[in-house]
Coordinates of N, CA and C in Angstrom, one line a residue:
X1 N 37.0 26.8 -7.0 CA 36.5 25.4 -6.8 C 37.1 24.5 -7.9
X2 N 37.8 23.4 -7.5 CA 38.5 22.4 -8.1 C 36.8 21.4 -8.8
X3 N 37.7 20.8 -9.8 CA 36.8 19.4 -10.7 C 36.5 18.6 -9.6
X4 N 37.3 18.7 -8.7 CA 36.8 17.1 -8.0 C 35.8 18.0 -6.7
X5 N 35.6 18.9 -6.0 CA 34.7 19.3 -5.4 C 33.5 19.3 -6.4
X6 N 33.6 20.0 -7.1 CA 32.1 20.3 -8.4 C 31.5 18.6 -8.5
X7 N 32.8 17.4 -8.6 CA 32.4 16.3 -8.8 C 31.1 15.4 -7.7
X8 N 32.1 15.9 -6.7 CA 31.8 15.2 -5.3 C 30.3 15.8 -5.3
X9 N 30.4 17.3 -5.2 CA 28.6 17.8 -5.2 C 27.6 17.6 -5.8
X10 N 27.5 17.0 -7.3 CA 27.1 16.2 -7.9 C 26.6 15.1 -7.5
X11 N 27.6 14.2 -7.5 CA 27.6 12.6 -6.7 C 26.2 12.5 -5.6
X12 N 26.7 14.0 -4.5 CA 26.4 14.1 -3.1 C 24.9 14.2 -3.3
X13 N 24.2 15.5 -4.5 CA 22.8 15.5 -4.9 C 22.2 14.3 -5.5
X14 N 23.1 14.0 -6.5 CA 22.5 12.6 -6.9 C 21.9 11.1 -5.9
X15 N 22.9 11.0 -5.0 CA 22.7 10.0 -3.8 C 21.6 9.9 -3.3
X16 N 21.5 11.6 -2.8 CA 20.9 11.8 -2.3 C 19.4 11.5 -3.1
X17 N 18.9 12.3 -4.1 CA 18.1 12.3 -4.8 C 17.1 10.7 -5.0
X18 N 18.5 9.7 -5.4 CA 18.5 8.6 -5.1 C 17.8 7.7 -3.7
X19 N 18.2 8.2 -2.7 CA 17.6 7.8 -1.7 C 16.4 8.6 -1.2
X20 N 15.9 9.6 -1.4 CA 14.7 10.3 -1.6 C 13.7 9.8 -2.0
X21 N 14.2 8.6 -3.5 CA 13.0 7.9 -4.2 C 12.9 6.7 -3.5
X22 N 14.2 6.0 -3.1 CA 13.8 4.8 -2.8 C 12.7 4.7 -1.4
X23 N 13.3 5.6 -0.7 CA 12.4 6.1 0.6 C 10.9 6.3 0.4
X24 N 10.9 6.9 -0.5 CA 9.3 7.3 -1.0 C 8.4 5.8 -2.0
X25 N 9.1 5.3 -2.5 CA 8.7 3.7 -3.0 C 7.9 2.7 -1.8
X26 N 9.4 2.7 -0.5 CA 9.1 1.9 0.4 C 7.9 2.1 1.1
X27 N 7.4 3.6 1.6 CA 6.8 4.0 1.9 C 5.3 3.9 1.1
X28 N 5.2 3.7 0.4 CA 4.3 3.9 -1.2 C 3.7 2.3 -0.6
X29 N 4.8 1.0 -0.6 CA 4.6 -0.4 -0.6 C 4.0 -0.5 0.5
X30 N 4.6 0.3 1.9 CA 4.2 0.3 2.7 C 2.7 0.3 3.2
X31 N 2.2 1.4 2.5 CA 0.8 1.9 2.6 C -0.2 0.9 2.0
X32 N 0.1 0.4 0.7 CA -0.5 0.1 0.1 C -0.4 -1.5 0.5
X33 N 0.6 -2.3 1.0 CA 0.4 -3.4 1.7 C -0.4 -3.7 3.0
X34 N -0.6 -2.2 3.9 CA -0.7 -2.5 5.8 C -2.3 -1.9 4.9
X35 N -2.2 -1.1 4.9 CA -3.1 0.4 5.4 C -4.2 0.4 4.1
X36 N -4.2 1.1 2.9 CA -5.3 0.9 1.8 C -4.8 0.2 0.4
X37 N -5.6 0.4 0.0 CA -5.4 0.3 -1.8 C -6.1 0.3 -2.7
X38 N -5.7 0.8 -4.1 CA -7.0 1.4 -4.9 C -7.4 0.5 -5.7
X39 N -8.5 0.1 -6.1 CA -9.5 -0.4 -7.0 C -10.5 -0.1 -7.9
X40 N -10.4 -0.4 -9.4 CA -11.4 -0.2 -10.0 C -12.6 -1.2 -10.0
X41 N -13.4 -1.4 -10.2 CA -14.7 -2.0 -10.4 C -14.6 -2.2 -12.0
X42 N -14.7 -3.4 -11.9 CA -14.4 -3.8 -13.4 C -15.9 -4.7 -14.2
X43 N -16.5 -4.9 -13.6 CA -18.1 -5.7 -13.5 C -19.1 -5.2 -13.3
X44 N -20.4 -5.4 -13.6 CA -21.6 -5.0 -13.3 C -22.0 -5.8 -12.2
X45 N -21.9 -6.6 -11.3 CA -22.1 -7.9 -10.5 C -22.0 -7.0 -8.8
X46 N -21.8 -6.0 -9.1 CA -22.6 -5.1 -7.5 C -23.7 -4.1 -7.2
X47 N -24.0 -4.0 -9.0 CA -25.0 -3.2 -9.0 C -26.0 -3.5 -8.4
X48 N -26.6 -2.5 -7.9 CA -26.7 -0.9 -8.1 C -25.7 0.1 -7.1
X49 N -24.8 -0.9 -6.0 CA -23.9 -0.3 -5.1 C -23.0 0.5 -5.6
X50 N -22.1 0.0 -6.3 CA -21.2 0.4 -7.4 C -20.9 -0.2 -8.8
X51 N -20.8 1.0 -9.4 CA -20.8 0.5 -11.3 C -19.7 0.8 -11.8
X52 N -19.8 -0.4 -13.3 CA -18.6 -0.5 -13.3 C -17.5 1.1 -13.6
X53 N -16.4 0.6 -13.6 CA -15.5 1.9 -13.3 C -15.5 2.4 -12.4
X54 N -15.9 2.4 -11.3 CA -15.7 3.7 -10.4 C -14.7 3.1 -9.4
X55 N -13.9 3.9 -8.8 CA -12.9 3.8 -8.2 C -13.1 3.8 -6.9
X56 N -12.7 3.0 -5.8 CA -12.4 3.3 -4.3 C -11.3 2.8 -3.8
X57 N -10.7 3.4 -2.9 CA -9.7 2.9 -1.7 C -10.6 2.2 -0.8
X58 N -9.9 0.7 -0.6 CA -10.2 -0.1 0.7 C -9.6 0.0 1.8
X59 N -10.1 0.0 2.9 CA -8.8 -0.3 4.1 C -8.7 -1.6 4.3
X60 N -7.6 -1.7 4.7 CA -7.0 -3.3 4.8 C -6.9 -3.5 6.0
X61 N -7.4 -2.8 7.2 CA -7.2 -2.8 8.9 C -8.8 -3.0 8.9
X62 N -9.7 -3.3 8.8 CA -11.0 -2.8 9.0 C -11.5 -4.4 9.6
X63 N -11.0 -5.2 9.2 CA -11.4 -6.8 10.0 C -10.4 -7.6 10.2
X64 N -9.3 -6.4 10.6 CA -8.1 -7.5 11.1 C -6.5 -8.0 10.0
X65 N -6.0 -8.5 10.5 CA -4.6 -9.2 9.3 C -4.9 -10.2 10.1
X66 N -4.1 -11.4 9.1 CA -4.2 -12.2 9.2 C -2.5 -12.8 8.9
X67 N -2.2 -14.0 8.5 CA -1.0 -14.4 7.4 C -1.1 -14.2 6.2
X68 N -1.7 -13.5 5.5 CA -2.0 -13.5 4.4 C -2.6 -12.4 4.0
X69 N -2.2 -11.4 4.8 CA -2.2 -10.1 4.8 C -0.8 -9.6 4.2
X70 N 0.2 -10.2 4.5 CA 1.5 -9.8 3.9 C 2.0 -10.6 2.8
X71 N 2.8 -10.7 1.8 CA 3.3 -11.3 0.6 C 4.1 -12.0 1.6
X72 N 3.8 -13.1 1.4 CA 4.7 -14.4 1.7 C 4.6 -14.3 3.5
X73 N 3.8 -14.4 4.2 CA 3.6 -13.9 5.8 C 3.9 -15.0 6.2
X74 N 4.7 -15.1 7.3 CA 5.2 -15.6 8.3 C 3.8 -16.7 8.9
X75 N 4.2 -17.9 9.4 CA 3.1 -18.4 9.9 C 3.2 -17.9 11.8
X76 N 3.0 -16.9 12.0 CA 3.5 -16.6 13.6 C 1.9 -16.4 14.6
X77 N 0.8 -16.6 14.1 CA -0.1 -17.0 15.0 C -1.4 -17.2 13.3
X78 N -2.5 -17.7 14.5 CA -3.3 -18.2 13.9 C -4.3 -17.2 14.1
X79 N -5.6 -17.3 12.7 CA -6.9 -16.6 13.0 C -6.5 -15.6 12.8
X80 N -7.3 -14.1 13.3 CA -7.0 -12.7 13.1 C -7.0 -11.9 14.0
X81 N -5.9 -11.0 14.1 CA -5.4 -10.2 15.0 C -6.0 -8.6 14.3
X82 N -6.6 -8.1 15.9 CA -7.2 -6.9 15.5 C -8.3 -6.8 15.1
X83 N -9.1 -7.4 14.7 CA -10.7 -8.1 13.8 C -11.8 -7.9 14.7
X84 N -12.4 -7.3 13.3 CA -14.0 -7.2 14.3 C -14.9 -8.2 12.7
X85 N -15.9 -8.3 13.1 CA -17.3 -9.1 12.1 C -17.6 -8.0 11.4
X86 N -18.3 -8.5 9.9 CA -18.1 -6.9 9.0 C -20.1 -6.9 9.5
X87 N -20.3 -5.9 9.8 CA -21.8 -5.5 9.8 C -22.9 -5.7 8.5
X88 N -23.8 -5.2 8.9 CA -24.9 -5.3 7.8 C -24.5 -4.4 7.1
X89 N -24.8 -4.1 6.2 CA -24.6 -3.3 4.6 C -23.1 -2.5 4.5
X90 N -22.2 -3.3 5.0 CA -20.9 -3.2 4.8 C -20.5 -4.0 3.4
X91 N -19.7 -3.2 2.5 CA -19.6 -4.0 0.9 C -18.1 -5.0 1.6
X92 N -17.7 -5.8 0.9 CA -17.2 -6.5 1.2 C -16.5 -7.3 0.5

């Protein structure tokens, strides 16, 4: 095996490696823009529901998107798409 194959195979794992993360990032933004995202509780101001510190994931589908559901969203309709009214003892 020549320097420049040994090179190229290198290169080829690296690239790759390379696009493995960026893939996994976009995916990452993904989730955490459409679908959930995590939260601490930083306040005593929900007690006795949750105290401070404790951690949850929200979903972000659960009463709809809106424009302003995405970073910088498009003005392409109005009001909310997908949305339901949040119930009684839903935190909020």
């Amino acid at each position: 095996m020549s320097v420049a194959e040994k090179s190229q195979k290198k290169s080829g794992g690296l690239g790759e490696t390379f696009s493995v993360i960026i893939q996994a990032l976009l995916l990452a933004l993904v989730i955490r823009t459409l679908l959930f995202q995590p939260f601490s509780i930083p306040s005593g101001s929900m007690r006795p529901t949750l105290l401070e510190g404790d951690y949850l994931f929200v979903t972000k589908w659960a009463y709809g998107y809106s424009r302003y559901s995405l970073p910088f969203g498009p003005n392409i309709f109005s009001g909310r798409i997908w949305g339901s009214e949040p119930k009684r003892g839903d935190v909020v």
